[in-house]
PDB file of C-alpha atoms and ligand atoms in Angstrom:
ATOM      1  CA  UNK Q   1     -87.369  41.952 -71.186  1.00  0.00           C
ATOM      2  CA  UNK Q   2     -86.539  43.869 -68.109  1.00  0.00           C
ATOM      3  CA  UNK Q   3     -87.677  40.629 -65.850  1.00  0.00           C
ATOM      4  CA  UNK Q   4     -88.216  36.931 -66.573  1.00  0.00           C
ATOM      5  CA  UNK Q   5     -89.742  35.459 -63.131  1.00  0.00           C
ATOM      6  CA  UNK Q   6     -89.988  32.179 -63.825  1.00  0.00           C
ATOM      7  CA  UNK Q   7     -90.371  32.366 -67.387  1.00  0.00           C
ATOM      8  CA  UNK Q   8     -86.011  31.863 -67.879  1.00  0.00           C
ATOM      9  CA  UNK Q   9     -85.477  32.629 -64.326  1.00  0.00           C
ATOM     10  CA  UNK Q  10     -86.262  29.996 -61.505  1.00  0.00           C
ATOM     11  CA  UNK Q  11     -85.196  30.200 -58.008  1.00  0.00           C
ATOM     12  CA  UNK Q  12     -84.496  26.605 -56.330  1.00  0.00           C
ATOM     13  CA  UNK Q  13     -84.860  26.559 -52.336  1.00  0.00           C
ATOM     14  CA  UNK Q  14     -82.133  24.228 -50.029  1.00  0.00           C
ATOM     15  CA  UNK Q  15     -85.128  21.932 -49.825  1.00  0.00           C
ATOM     16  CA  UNK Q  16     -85.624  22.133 -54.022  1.00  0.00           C
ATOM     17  CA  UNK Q  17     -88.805  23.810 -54.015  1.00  0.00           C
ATOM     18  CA  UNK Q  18     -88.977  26.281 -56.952  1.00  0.00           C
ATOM     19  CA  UNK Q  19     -90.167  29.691 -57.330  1.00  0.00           C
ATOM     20  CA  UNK Q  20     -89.981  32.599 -59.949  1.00  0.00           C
ATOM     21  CA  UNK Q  21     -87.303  34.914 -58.358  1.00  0.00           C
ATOM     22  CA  UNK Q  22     -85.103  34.053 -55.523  1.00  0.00           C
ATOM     23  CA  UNK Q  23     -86.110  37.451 -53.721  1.00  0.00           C
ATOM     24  CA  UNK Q  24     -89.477  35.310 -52.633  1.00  0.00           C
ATOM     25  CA  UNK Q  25     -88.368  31.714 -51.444  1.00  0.00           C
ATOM     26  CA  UNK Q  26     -88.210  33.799 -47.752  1.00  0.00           C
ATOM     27  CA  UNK Q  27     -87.862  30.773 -45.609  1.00  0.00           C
ATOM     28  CA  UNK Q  28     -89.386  28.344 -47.724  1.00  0.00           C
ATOM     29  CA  UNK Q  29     -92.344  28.434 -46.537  1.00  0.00           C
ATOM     30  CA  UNK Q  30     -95.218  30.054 -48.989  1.00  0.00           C
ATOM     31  CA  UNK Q  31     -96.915  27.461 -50.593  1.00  0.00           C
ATOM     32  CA  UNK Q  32     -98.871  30.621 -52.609  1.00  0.00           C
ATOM     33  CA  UNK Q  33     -95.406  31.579 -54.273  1.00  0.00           C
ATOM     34  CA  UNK Q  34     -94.028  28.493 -55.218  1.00  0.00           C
ATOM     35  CA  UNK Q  35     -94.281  27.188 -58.683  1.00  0.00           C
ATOM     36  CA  UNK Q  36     -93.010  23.762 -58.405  1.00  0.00           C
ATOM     37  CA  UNK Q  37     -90.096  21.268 -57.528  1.00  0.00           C
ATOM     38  CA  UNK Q  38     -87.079  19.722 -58.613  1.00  0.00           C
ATOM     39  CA  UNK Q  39     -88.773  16.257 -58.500  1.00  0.00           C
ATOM     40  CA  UNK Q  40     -91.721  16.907 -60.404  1.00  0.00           C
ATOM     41  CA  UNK Q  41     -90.625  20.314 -62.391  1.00  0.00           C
ATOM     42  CA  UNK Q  42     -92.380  23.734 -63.324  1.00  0.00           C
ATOM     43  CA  UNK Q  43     -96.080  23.876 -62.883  1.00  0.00           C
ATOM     44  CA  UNK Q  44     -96.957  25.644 -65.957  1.00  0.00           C
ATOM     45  CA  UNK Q  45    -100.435  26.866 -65.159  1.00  0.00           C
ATOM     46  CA  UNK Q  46     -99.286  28.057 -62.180  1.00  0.00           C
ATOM     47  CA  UNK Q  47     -96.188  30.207 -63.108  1.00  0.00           C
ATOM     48  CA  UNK Q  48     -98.590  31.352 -65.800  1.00  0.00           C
ATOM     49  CA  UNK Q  49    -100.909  32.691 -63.165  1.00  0.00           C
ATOM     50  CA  UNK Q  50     -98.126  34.309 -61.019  1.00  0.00           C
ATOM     51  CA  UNK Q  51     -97.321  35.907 -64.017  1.00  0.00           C
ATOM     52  CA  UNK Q  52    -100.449  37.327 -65.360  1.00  0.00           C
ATOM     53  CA  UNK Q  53    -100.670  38.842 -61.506  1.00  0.00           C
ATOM     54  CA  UNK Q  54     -97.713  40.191 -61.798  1.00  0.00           C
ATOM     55  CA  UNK Q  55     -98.082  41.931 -65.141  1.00  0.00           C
ATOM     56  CA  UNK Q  56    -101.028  43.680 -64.530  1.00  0.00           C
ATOM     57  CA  UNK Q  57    -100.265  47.709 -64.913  1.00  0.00           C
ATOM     58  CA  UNK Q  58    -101.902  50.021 -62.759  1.00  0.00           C
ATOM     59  CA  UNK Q  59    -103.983  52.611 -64.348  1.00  0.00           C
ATOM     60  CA  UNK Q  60    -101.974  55.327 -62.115  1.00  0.00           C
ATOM     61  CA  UNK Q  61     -99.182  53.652 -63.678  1.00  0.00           C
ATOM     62  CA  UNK Q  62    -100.190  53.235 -67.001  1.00  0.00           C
ATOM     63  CA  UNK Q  63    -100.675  56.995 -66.941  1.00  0.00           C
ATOM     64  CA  UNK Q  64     -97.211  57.986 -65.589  1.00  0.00           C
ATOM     65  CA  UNK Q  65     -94.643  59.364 -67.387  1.00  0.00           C
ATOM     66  CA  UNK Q  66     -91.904  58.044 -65.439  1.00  0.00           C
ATOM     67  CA  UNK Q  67     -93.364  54.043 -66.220  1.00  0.00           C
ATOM     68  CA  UNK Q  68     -90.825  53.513 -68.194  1.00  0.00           C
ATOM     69  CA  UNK Q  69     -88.167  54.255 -65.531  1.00  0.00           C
ATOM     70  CA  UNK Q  70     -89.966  53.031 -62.630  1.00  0.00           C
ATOM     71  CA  UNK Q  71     -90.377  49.386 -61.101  1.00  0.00           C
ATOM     72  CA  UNK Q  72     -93.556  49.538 -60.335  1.00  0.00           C
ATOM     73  CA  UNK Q  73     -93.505  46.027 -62.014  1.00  0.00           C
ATOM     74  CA  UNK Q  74     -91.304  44.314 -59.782  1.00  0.00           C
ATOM     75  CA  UNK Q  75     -93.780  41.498 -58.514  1.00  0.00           C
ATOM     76  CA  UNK Q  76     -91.333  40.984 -55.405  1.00  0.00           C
ATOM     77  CA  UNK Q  77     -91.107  44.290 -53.924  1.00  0.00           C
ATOM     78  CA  UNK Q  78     -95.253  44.580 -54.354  1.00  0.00           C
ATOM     79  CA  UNK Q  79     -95.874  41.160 -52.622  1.00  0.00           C
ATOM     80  CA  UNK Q  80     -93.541  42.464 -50.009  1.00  0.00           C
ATOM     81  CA  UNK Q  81     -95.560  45.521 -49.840  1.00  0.00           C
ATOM     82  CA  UNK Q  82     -99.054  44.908 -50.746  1.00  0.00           C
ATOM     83  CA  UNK Q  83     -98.766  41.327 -50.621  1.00  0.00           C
ATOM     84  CA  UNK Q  84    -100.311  41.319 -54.234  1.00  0.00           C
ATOM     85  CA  UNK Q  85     -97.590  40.687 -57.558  1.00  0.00           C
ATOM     86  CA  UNK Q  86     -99.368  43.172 -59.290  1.00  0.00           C
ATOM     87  CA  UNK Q  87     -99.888  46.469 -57.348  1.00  0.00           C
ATOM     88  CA  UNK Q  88     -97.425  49.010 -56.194  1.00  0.00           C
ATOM     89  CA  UNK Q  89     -97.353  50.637 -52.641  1.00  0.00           C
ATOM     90  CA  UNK Q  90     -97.617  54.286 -51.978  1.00  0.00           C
ATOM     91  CA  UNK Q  91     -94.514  54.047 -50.512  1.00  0.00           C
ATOM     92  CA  UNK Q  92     -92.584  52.595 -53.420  1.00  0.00           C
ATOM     93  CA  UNK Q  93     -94.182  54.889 -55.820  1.00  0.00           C
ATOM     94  CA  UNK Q  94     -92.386  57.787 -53.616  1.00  0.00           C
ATOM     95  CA  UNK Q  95     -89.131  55.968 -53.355  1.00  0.00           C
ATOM     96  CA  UNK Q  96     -89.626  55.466 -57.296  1.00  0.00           C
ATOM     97  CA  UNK Q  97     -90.081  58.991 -57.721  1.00  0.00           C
ATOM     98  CA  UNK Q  98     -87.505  60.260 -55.290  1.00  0.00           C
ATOM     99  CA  UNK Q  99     -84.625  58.120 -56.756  1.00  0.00           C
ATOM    100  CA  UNK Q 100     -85.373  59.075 -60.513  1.00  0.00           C
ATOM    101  CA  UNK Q 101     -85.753  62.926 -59.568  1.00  0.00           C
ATOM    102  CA  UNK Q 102     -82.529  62.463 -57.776  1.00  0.00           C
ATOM    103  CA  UNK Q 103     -80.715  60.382 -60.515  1.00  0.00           C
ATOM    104  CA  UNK Q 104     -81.825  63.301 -62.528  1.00  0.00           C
ATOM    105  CA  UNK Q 105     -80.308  65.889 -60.518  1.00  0.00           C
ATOM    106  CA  UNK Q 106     -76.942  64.197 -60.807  1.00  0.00           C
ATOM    107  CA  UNK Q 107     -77.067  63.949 -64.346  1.00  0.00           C
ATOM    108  CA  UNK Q 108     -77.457  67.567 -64.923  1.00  0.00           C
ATOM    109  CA  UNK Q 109     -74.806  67.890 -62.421  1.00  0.00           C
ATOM    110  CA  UNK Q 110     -72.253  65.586 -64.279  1.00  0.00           C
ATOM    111  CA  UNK Q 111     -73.313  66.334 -68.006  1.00  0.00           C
ATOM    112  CA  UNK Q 112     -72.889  70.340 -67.336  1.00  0.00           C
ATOM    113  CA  UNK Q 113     -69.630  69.831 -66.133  1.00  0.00           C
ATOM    114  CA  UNK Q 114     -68.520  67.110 -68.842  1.00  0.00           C
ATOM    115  CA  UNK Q 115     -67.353  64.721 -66.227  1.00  0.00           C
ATOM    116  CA  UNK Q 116     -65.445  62.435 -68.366  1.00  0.00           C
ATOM    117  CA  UNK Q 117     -66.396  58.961 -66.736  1.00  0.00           C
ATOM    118  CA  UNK Q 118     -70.223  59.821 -67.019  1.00  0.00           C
ATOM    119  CA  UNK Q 119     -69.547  60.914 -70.601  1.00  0.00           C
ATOM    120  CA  UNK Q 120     -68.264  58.308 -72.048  1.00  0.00           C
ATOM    121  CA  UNK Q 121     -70.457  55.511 -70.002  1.00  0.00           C
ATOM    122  CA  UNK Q 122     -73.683  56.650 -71.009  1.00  0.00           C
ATOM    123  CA  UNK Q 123     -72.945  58.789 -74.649  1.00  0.00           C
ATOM    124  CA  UNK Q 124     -70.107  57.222 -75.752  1.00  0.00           C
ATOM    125  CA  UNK Q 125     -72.270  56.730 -79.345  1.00  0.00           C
ATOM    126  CA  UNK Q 126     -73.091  60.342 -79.798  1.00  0.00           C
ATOM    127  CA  UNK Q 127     -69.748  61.376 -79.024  1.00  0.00           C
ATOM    128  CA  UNK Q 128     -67.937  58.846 -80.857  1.00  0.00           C
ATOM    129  CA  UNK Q 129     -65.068  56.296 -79.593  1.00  0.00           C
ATOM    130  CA  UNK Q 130     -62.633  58.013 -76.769  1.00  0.00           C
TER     131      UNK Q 130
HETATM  132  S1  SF4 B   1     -95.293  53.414 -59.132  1.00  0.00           S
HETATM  133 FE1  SF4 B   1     -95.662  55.625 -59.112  1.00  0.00          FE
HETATM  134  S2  SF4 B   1     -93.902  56.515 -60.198  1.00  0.00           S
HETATM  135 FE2  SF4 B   1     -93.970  54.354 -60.714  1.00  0.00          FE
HETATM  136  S3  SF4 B   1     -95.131  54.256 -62.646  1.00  0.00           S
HETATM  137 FE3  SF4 B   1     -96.567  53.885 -60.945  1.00  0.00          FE
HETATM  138  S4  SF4 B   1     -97.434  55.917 -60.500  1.00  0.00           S
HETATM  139 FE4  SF4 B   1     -95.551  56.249 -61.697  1.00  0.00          FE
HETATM  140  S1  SF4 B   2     -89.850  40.326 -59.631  1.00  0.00           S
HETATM  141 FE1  SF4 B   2     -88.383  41.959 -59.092  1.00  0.00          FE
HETATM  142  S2  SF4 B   2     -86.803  40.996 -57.830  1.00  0.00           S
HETATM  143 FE2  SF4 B   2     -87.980  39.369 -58.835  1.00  0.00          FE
HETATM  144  S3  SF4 B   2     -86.838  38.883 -60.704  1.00  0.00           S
HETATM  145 FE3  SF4 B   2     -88.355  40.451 -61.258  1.00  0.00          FE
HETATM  146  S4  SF4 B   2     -87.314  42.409 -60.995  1.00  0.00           S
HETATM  147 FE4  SF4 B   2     -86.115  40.857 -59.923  1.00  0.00          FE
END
Protein backbone atom coordinates (compact mmCIF):
# COMPACT_ATOMS: atom_id res chain seq x y z
CA UNK A 1 0.00 0.00 0.00
CA UNK A 2 1.84 2.95 -1.33
CA UNK A 3 -0.46 5.38 1.06
CA UNK A 4 -2.65 4.82 4.12
CA UNK A 5 -4.41 8.41 4.75
CA UNK A 6 -6.15 7.84 7.57
CA UNK A 7 -6.69 4.31 7.22
CA UNK A 8 -3.07 3.53 9.63
CA UNK A 9 -1.98 7.01 9.20
CA UNK A 10 -3.64 9.96 11.20
CA UNK A 11 -2.33 13.36 11.51
CA UNK A 12 -3.19 15.10 15.04
CA UNK A 13 -3.23 19.11 14.93
CA UNK A 14 -1.67 21.30 18.25
CA UNK A 15 -5.35 21.78 18.95
CA UNK A 16 -6.03 17.63 18.53
CA UNK A 17 -8.11 17.80 15.60
CA UNK A 18 -7.37 14.81 13.31
CA UNK A 19 -6.93 14.40 9.73
CA UNK A 20 -5.66 11.69 7.21
CA UNK A 21 -2.11 13.01 6.35
CA UNK A 22 -0.32 15.71 8.12
CA UNK A 23 0.44 17.47 4.64
CA UNK A 24 -3.43 18.86 5.04
CA UNK A 25 -3.97 20.08 8.75
CA UNK A 26 -2.61 23.68 6.97
CA UNK A 27 -3.49 25.89 9.83
CA UNK A 28 -6.10 23.97 11.31
CA UNK A 29 -8.60 25.36 9.90
CA UNK A 30 -10.62 23.06 7.15
CA UNK A 31 -13.42 21.67 8.70
CA UNK A 32 -13.90 19.69 4.99
CA UNK A 33 -10.51 17.76 5.69
CA UNK A 34 -10.74 16.82 9.06
CA UNK A 35 -11.82 13.42 10.11
CA UNK A 36 -12.21 13.72 13.74
CA UNK A 37 -10.67 14.47 17.28
CA UNK A 38 -8.76 13.23 20.01
CA UNK A 39 -11.82 13.57 22.35
CA UNK A 40 -14.29 11.86 20.43
CA UNK A 41 -11.94 9.69 17.88
CA UNK A 42 -12.04 8.77 14.03
CA UNK A 43 -15.24 9.47 12.24
CA UNK A 44 -15.46 6.41 10.26
CA UNK A 45 -17.94 7.41 7.60
CA UNK A 46 -16.16 10.26 7.06
CA UNK A 47 -12.50 9.05 6.54
CA UNK A 48 -14.33 6.50 4.43
CA UNK A 49 -15.59 9.24 2.19
CA UNK A 50 -12.23 11.14 2.01
CA UNK A 51 -11.02 8.04 0.94
CA UNK A 52 -13.27 6.87 -1.74
CA UNK A 53 -12.49 10.68 -3.19
CA UNK A 54 -9.27 10.14 -3.06
CA UNK A 55 -9.08 6.78 -4.79
CA UNK A 56 -10.87 7.54 -7.68
CA UNK A 57 -8.41 6.97 -10.93
CA UNK A 58 -8.66 9.16 -13.73
CA UNK A 59 -9.47 7.64 -16.98
CA UNK A 60 -6.29 9.64 -18.49
CA UNK A 61 -4.68 7.94 -15.74
CA UNK A 62 -6.02 4.71 -15.84
CA UNK A 63 -4.76 4.68 -19.41
CA UNK A 64 -1.13 5.76 -18.73
CA UNK A 65 1.64 3.74 -18.81
CA UNK A 66 3.64 5.53 -16.39
CA UNK A 67 0.48 4.98 -13.48
CA UNK A 68 2.35 2.85 -11.87
CA UNK A 69 5.25 5.30 -11.33
CA UNK A 70 3.33 8.36 -11.04
CA UNK A 71 1.44 10.03 -7.96
CA UNK A 72 -1.26 11.01 -9.53
CA UNK A 73 -2.92 9.44 -6.37
CA UNK A 74 -1.56 11.57 -3.85
CA UNK A 75 -4.93 13.10 -2.44
CA UNK A 76 -2.75 16.04 -0.87
CA UNK A 77 -0.95 17.40 -3.72
CA UNK A 78 -4.54 17.25 -5.85
CA UNK A 79 -6.49 19.13 -3.07
CA UNK A 80 -3.63 21.53 -3.18
CA UNK A 81 -4.04 21.74 -6.81
CA UNK A 82 -7.50 21.10 -7.84
CA UNK A 83 -8.84 21.32 -4.51
CA UNK A 84 -10.50 17.83 -5.21
CA UNK A 85 -8.62 14.34 -3.43
CA UNK A 86 -9.21 12.66 -6.46
CA UNK A 87 -8.05 14.53 -9.63
CA UNK A 88 -4.62 15.43 -10.79
CA UNK A 89 -3.55 18.91 -12.20
CA UNK A 90 -2.10 19.47 -15.57
CA UNK A 91 0.67 20.72 -13.96
CA UNK A 92 1.51 17.74 -11.80
CA UNK A 93 0.93 15.38 -14.57
CA UNK A 94 4.00 17.36 -16.35
CA UNK A 95 6.10 17.45 -13.25
CA UNK A 96 5.13 13.57 -13.04
CA UNK A 97 6.28 13.07 -16.39
CA UNK A 98 9.33 15.27 -16.36
CA UNK A 99 10.82 13.68 -13.16
CA UNK A 100 10.29 9.95 -14.36
CA UNK A 101 11.76 10.80 -17.96
CA UNK A 102 14.56 12.37 -16.09
CA UNK A 103 15.03 9.58 -13.43
CA UNK A 104 15.19 7.56 -16.54
CA UNK A 105 17.86 9.37 -18.16
CA UNK A 106 20.08 8.90 -15.13
CA UNK A 107 19.58 5.39 -14.98
CA UNK A 108 20.81 4.73 -18.39
CA UNK A 109 23.51 7.02 -17.47
CA UNK A 110 24.61 5.07 -14.27
CA UNK A 111 23.71 1.40 -15.43
CA UNK A 112 25.94 1.91 -18.81
CA UNK A 113 28.70 2.90 -16.89
CA UNK A 114 28.26 0.21 -13.96
CA UNK A 115 28.43 2.81 -11.30
CA UNK A 116 28.93 0.62 -8.40
CA UNK A 117 26.65 2.42 -5.73
CA UNK A 118 23.61 2.38 -8.22
CA UNK A 119 24.43 -1.28 -8.90
CA UNK A 120 24.29 -2.72 -6.00
CA UNK A 121 21.24 -0.44 -4.48
CA UNK A 122 18.80 -1.26 -6.96
CA UNK A 123 20.14 -5.01 -8.55
CA UNK A 124 21.87 -6.25 -5.87
CA UNK A 125 19.45 -9.67 -6.42
CA UNK A 126 20.31 -10.18 -10.01
CA UNK A 127 23.81 -9.67 -9.43
CA UNK A 128 24.14 -11.55 -6.36
CA UNK A 129 25.65 -10.41 -2.79
CA UNK A 130 28.80 -7.82 -3.21
S1 LIG B 1 -0.97 12.21 -13.77
FE1 LIG B 1 -0.31 12.18 -15.91
S2 LIG B 1 1.58 10.95 -15.91
FE2 LIG B 1 0.50 10.51 -14.02
S3 LIG B 1 -0.72 8.66 -14.46
FE3 LIG B 1 -2.04 10.47 -14.77
S4 LIG B 1 -1.86 10.91 -16.97
FE4 LIG B 1 -0.13 9.58 -16.42
S1 LIG C 1 -2.05 11.75 0.37
FE1 LIG C 1 0.03 12.13 -0.43
S2 LIG C 1 1.10 13.31 1.15
FE2 LIG C 1 -0.75 12.44 2.07
S3 LIG C 1 -0.10 10.51 3.01
FE3 LIG C 1 -0.79 10.02 0.93
S4 LIG C 1 1.04 10.14 -0.35
FE4 LIG C 1 1.49 11.18 1.58
Amino acid sequence: MVCRFGDGDVAVAPSGRLYPCERLVGEDTREELRIGDVEHGIDVGVRDRMLAQKSVVDPECAACELRGRCKHWCGCTNWETTGSLGRFSPLVCWLERSFIAEADRVASTLWAEKNPTFMRRFYRPAIGPT
